[in-house]
PDB file of C-alpha atoms in Angstrom:
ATOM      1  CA  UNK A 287     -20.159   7.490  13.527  1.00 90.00           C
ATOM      2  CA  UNK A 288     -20.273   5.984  10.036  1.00 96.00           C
ATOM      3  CA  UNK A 289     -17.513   4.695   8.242  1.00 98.00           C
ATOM      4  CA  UNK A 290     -16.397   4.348   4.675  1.00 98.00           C
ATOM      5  CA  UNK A 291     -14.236   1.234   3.709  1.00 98.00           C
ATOM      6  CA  UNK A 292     -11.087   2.396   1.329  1.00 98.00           C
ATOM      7  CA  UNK A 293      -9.435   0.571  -1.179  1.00 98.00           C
ATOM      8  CA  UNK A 294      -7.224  -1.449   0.826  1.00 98.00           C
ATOM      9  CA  UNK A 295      -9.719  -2.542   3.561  1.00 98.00           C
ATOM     10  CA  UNK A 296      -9.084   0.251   5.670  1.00 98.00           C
ATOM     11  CA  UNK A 297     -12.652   1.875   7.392  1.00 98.00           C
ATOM     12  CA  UNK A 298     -12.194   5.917   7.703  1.00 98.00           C
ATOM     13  CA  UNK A 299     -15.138   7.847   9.447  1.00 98.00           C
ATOM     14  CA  UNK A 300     -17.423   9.638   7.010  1.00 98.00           C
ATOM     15  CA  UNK A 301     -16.548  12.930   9.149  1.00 98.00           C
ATOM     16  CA  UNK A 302     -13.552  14.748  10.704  1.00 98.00           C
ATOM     17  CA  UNK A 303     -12.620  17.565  12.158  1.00 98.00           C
ATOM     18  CA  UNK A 304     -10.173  19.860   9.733  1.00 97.00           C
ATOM     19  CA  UNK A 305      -7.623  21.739  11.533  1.00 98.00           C
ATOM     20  CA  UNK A 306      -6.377  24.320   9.101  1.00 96.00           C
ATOM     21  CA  UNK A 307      -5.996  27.290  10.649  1.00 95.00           C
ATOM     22  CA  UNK A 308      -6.138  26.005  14.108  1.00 97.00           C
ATOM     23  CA  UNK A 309      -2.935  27.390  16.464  1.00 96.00           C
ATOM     24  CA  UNK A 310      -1.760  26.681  19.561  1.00 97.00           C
ATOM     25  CA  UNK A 311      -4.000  26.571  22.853  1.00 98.00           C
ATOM     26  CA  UNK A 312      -7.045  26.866  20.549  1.00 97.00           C
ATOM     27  CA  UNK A 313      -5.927  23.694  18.271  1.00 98.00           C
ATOM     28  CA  UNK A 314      -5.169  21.745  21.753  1.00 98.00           C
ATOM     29  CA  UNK A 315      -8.197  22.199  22.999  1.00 98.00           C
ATOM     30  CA  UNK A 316     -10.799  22.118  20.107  1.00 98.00           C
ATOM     31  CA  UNK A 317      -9.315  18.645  19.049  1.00 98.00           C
ATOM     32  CA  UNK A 318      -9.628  16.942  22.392  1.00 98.00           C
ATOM     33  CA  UNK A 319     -13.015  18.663  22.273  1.00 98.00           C
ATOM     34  CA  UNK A 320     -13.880  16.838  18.946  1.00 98.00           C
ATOM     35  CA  UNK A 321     -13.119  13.554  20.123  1.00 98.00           C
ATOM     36  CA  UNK A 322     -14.771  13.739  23.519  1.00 97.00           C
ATOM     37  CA  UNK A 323     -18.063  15.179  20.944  1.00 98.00           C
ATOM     38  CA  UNK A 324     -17.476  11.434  19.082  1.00 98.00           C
ATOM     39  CA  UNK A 325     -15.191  12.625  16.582  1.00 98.00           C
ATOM     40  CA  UNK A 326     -12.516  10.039  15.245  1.00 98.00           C
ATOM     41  CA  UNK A 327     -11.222  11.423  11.816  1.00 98.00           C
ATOM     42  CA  UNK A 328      -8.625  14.190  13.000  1.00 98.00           C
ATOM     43  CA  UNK A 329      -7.253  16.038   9.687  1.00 98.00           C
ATOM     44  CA  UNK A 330      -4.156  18.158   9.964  1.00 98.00           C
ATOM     45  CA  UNK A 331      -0.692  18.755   7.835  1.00 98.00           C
ATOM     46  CA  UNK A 332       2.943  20.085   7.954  1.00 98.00           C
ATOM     47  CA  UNK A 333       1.522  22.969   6.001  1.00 97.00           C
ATOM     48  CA  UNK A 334      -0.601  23.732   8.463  1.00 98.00           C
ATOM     49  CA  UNK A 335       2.344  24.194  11.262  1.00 97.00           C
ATOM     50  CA  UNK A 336      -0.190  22.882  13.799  1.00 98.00           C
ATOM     51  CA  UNK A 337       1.406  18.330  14.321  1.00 98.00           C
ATOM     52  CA  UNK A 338       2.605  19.315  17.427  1.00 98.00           C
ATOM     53  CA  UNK A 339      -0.737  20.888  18.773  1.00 98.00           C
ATOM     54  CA  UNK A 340      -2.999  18.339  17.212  1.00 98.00           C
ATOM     55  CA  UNK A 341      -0.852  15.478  18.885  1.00 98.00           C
ATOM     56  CA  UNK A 342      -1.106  17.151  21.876  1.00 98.00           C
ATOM     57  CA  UNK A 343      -4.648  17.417  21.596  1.00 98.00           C
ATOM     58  CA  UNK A 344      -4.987  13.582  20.846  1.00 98.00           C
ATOM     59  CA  UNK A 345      -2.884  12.895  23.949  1.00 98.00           C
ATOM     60  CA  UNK A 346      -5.330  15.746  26.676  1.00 98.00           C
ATOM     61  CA  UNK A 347      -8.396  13.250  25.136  1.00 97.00           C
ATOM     62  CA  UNK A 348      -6.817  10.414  26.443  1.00 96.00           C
ATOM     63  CA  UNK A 349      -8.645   8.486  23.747  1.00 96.00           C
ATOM     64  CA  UNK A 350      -7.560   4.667  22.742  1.00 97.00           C
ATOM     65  CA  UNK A 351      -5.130   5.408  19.441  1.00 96.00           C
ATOM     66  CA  UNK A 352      -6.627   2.490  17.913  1.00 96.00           C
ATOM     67  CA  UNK A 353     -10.511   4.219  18.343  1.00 97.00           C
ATOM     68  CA  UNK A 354      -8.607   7.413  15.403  1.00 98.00           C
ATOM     69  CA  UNK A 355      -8.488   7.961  12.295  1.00 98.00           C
ATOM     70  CA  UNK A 356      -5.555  10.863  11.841  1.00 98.00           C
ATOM     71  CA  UNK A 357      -4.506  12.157   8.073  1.00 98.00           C
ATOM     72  CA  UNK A 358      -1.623  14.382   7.715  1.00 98.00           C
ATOM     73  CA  UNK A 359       0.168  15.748   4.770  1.00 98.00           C
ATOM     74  CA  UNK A 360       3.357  16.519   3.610  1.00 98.00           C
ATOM     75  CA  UNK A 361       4.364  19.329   0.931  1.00 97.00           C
ATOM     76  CA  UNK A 362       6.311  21.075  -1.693  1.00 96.00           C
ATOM     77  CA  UNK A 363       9.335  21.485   0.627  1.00 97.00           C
ATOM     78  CA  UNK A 364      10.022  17.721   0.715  1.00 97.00           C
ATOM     79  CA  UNK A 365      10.191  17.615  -3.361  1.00 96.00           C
ATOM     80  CA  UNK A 366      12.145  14.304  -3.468  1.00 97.00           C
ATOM     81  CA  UNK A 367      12.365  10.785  -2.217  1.00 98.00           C
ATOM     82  CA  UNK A 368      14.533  11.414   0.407  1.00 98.00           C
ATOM     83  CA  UNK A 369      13.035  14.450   1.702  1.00 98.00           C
ATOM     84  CA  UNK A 370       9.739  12.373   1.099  1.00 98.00           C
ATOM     85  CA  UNK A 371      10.831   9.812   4.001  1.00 98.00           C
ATOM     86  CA  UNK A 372      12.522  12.425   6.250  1.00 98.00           C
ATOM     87  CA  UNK A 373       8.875  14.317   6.524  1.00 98.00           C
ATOM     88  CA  UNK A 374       6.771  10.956   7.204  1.00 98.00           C
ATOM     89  CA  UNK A 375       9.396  10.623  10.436  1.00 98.00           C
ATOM     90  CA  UNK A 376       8.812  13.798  11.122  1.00 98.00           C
ATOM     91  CA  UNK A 377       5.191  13.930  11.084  1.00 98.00           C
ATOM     92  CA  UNK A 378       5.338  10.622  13.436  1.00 98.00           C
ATOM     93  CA  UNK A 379       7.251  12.679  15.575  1.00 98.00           C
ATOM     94  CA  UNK A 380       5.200  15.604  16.124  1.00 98.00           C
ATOM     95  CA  UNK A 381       2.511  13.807  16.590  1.00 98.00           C
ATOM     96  CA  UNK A 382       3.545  11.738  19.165  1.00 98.00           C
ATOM     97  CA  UNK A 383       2.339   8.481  17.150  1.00 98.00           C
ATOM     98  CA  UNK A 384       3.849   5.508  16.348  1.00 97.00           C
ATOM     99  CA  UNK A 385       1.398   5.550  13.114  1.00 98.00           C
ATOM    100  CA  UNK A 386      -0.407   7.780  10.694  1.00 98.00           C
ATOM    101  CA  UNK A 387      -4.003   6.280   9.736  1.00 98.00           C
ATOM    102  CA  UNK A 388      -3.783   8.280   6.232  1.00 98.00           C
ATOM    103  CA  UNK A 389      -0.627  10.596   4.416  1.00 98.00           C
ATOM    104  CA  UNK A 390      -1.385  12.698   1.965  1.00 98.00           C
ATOM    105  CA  UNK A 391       0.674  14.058  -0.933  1.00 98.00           C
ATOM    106  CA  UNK A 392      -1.054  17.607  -0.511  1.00 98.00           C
ATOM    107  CA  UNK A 393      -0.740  19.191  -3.903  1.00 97.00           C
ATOM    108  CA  UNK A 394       0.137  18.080  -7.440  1.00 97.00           C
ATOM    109  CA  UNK A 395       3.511  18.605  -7.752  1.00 94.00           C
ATOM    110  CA  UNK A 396       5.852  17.564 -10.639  1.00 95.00           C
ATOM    111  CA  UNK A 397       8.350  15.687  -8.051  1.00 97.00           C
ATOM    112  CA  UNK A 398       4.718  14.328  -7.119  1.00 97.00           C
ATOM    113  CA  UNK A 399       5.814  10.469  -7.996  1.00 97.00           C
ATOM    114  CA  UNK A 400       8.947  10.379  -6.471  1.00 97.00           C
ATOM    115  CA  UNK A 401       7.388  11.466  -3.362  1.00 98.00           C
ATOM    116  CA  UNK A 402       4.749   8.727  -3.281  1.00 98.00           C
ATOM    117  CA  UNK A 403       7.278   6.368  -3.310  1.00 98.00           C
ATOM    118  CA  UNK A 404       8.311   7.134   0.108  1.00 98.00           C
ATOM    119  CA  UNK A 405       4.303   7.014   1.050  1.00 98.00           C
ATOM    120  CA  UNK A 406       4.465   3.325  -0.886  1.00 98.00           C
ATOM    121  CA  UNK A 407       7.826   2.290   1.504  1.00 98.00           C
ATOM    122  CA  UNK A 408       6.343   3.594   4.877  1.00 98.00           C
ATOM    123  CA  UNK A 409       2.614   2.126   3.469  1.00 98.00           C
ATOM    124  CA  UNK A 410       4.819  -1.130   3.585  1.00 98.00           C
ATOM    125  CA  UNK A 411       6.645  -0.877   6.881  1.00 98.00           C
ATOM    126  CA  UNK A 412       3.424  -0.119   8.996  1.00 98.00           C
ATOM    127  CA  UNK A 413       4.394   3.603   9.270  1.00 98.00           C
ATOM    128  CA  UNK A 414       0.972   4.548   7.569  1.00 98.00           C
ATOM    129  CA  UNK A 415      -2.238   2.579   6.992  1.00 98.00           C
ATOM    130  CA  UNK A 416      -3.442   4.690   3.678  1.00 98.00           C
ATOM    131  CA  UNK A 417      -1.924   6.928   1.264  1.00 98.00           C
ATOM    132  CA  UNK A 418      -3.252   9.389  -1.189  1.00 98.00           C
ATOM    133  CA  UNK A 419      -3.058  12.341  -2.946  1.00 98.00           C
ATOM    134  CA  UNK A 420      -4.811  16.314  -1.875  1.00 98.00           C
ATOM    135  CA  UNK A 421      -6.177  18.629  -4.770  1.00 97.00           C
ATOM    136  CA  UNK A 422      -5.795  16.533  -8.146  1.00 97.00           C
ATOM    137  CA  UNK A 423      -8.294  17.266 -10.810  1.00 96.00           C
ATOM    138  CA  UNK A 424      -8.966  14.635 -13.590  1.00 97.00           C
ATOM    139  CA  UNK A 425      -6.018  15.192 -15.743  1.00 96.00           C
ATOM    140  CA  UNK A 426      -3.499  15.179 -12.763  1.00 97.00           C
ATOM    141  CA  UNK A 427      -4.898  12.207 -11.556  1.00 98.00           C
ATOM    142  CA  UNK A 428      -4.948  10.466 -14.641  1.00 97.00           C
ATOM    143  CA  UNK A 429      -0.892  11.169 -15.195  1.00 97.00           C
ATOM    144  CA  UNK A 430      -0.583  10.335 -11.866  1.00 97.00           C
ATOM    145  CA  UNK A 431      -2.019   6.622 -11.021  1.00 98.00           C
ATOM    146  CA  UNK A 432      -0.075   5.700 -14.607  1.00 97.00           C
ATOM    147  CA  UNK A 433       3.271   6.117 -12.321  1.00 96.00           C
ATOM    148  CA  UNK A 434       2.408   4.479  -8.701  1.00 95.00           C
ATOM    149  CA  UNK A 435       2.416   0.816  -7.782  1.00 96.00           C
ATOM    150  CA  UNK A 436      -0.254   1.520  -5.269  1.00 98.00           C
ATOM    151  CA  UNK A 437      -3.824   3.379  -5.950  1.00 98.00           C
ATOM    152  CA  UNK A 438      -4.443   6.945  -3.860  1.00 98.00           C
ATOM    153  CA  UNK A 439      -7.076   5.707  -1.074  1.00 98.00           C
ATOM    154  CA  UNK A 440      -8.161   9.334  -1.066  1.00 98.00           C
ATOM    155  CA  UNK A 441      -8.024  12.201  -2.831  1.00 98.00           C
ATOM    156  CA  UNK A 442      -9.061  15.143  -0.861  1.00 98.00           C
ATOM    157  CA  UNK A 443     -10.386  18.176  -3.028  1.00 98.00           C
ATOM    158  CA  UNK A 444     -12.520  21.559  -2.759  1.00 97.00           C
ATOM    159  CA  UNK A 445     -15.828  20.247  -2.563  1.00 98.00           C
ATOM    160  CA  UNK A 446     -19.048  21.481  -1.667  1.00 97.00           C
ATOM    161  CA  UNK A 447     -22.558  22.935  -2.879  1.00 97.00           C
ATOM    162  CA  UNK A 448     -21.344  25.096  -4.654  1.00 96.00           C
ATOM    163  CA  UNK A 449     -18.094  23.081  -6.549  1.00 97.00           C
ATOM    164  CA  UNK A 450     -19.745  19.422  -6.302  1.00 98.00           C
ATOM    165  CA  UNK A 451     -17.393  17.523  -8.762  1.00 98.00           C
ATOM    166  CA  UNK A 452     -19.358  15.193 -10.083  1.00 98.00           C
ATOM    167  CA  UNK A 453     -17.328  13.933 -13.111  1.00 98.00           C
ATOM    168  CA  UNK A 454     -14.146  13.950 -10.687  1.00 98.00           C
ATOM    169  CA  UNK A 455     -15.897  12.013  -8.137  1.00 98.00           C
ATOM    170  CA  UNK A 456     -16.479   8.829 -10.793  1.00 98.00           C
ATOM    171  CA  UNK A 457     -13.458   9.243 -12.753  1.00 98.00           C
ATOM    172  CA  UNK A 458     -12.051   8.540  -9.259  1.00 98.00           C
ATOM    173  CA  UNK A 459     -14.217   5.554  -8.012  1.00 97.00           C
ATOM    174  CA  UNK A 460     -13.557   3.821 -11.672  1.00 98.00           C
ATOM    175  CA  UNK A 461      -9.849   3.396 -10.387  1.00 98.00           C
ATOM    176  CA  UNK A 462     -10.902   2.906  -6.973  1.00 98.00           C
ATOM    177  CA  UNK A 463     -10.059   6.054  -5.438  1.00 98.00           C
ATOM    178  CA  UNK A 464     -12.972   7.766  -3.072  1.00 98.00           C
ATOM    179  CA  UNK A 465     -13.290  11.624  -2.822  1.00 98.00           C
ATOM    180  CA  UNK A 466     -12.879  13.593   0.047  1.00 98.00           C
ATOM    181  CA  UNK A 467     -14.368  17.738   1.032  1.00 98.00           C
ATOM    182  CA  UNK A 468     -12.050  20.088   2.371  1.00 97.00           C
ATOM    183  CA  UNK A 469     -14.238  23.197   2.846  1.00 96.00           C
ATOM    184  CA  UNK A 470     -17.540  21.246   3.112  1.00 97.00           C
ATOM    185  CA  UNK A 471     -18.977  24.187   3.668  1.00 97.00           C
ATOM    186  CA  UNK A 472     -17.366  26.925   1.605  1.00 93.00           C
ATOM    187  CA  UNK A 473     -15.798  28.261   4.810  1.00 89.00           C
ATOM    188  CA  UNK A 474     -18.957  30.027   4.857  1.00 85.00           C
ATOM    189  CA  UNK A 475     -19.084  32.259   1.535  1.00 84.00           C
ATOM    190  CA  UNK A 476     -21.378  33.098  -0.348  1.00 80.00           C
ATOM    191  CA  UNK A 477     -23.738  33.273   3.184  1.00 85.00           C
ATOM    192  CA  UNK A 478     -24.145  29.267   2.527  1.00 91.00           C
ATOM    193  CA  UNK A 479     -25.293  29.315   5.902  1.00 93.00           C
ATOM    194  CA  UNK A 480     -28.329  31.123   4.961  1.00 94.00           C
ATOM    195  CA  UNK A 481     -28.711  29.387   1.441  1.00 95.00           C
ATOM    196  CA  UNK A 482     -32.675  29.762   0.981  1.00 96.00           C
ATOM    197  CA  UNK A 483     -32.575  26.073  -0.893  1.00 97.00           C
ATOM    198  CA  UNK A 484     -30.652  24.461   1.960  1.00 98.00           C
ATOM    199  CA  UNK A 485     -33.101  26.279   4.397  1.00 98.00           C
ATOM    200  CA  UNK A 486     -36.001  25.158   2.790  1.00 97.00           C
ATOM    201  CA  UNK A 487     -34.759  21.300   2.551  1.00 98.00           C
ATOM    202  CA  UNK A 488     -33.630  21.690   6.326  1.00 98.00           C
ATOM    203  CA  UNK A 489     -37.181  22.667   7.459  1.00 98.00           C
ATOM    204  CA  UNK A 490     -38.079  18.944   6.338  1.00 97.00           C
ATOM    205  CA  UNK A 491     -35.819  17.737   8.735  1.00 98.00           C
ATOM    206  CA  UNK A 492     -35.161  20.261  11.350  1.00 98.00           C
ATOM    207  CA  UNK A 493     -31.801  20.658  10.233  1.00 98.00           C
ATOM    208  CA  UNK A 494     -29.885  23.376   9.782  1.00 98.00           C
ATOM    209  CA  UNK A 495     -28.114  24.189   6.329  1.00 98.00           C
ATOM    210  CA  UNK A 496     -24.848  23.310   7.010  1.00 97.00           C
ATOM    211  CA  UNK A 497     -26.257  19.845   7.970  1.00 98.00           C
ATOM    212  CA  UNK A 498     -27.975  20.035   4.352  1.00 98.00           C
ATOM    213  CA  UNK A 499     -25.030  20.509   3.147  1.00 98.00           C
ATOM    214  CA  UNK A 500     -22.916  17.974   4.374  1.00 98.00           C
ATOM    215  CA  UNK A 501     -25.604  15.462   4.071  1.00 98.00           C
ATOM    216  CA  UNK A 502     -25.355  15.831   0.531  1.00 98.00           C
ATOM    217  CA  UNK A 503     -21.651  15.251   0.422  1.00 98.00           C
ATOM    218  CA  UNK A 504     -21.539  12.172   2.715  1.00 98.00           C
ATOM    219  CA  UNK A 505     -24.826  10.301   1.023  1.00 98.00           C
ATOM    220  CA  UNK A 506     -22.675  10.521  -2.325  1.00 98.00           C
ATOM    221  CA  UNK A 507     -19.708   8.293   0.005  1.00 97.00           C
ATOM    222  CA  UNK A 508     -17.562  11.993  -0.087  1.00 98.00           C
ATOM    223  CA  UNK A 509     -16.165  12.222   3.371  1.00 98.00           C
ATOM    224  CA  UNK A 510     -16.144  15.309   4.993  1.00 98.00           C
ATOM    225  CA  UNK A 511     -14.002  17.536   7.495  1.00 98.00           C
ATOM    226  CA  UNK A 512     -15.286  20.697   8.048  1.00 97.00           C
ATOM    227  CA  UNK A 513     -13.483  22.907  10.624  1.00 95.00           C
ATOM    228  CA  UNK A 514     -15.031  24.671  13.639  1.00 94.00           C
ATOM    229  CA  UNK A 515     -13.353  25.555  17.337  1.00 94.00           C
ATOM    230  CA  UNK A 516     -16.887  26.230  18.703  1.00 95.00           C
ATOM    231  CA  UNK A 517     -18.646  23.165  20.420  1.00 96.00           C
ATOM    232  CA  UNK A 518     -21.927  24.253  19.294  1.00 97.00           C
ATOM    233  CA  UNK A 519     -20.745  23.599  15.597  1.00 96.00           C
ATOM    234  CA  UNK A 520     -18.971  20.709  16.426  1.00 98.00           C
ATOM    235  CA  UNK A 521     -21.959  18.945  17.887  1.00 98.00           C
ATOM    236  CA  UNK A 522     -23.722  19.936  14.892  1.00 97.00           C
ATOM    237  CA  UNK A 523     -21.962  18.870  12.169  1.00 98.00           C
ATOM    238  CA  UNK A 524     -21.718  15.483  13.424  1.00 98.00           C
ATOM    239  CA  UNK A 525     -25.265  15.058  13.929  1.00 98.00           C
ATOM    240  CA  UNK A 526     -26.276  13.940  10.125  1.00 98.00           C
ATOM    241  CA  UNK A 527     -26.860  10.353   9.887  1.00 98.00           C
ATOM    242  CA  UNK A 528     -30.142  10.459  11.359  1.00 97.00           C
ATOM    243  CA  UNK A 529     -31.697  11.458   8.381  1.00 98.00           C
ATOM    244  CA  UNK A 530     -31.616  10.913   4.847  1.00 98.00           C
ATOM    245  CA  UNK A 531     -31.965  13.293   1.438  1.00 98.00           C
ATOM    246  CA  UNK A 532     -34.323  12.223  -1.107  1.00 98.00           C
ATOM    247  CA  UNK A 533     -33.656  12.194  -4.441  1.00 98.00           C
ATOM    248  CA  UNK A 534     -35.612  14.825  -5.083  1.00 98.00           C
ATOM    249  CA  UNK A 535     -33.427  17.172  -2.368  1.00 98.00           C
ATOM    250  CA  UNK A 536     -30.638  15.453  -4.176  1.00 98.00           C
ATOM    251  CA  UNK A 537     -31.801  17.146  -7.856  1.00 98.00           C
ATOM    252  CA  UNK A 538     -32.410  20.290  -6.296  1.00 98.00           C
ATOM    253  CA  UNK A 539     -29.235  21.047  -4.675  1.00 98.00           C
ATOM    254  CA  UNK A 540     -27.307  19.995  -7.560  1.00 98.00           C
ATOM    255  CA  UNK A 541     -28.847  23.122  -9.087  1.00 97.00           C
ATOM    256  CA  UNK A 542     -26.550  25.104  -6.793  1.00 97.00           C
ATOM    257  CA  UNK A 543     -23.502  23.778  -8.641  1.00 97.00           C
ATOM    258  CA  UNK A 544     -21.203  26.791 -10.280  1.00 94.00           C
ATOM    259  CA  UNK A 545     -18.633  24.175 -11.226  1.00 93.00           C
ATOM    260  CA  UNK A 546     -15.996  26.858  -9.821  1.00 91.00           C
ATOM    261  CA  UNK A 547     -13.650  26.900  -7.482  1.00 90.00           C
ATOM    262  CA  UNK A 548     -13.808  29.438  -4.482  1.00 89.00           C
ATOM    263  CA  UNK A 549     -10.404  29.565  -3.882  1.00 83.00           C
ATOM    264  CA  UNK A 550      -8.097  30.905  -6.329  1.00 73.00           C
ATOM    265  CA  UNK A 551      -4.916  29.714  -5.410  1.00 71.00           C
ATOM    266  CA  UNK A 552      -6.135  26.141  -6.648  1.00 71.00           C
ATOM    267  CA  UNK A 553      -5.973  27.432 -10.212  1.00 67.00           C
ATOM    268  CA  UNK A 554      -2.261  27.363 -10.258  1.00 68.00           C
ATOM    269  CA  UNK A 555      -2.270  23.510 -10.212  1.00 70.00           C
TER     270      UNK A 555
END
């Protein structure tokens, strides 16, 4: 695995597994899965409703804690301070750890400062090891770092062939603040998978689109965490630093770019 060093000293693996979606059994399993496949990032949230599950999963590995990486985030229901501090507790809680590796603030959110400063206090105690921020374009970003004490570490946005977020992406390394891809891989629309440019580039390699299209994310220092429960997907998806783009490939798929997102219910930020 490759790691990416954030702005506090911190290393965080180039590539996770994301867990939206995931339930129950299936989130149990697939995440003990991932890290017996060599995966250390784990991504989850209390949005997703799915702590509990991944915890449990990180306990069936039977991993060393210190050998994770595990991000959670908390959300619109804990709009204050206090409510701030009382999710971090509970996040520890369900997922049976006595630390979170990364906590997220996972939208913009006017209350959005007042929240952080919970994330800065438990940053402080040893309750977390990095904080950030989830889905903040430029101008909420901007607002943003003007009312913390401590930089975001991350900000994890939509990003991906097809929404690359170039101008984000050094807007947010000027202030020292690295990008990370939800949806690495468009969750598939727009038949990515079968993207005749990604093809093409992949033939050079023998590798398959989506490991195109990850590549390209991760050799521009964007970490990744694209979300699969089947082992075959898994194995692939982790299997892309044995190669590396050219800047020609590089050119090329930025021609894919819409600058759109795929997602509408990011437009409401």
């Amino acid at each position: 695995m490759k790691y990416t060093q954030l702005n506090n000293g911190v290393l965080m693996p180039l590539v996770g597994i994301g867990t939206w979606n995931l339930r129950n059994e299936e989130c149990i399993e697939t995440v003990s899965k991932a890290i017996q496949l060599g995966y250390r990032l784990i991504d989850t949230a209390q949005m997703y409703g799915n702590e509990k599950e991944v915890g449990l999963g990180i306990l069936k590995s039977r991993i060393d804690r210190q050998e994770l990486f595990v991000t959670t985030k908390i959300y619109r229901i804990s709009n204050s301070y206090e409510k701030a501090k009382k999710a971090i507790d509970i996040s520890l809680k369900n997922l049976q750890l006595d630390y979170i590796d990364l906590l997220l603030l996972h939208e913009p959110y006017v209350q959005g400062p007042q929240m952080y400063k919970a994330l800065e206090e438990a940053y402080k105690e040893g309750k977390i090891k990095a904080i950030g921020i989830s889905n903040y374009d430029e101008k909420w970003y901007q607002n943003f770092i003007k009312e913390c004490s401590i930089i975001p570490a991350i900000n994890q946005v939509e990003a991906h062939i097809n929404f690359q977020k170039w101008e984000l992406q050094e807007i947010l390394e000027q202030h020292g603040t690295l990008m990370q891809a939800w949806s690495p891989l468009a969750q598939g629309i727009g038949n990515i998978f079968k993207n005749s440019t990604l093809v093409f580039i992949g033939k050079k390699y023998n590798k398959s689109p989506a490991q195109i299209a990850l590549r390209f994310l991760v050799q521009r220092g964007i970490a990744v965490i694209p979300k699969s429960s089947k082992e075959s997907r898994l194995m692939e998806n982790i299997d892309i630093f044995d190669f590396k783009l050219t800047h020609e490939d590089i050119e090329t798929i930025k021609q894919l770019d819409k600058n759109r997102t795929l997602f509408s219910w990011t437009e409401s930020f």
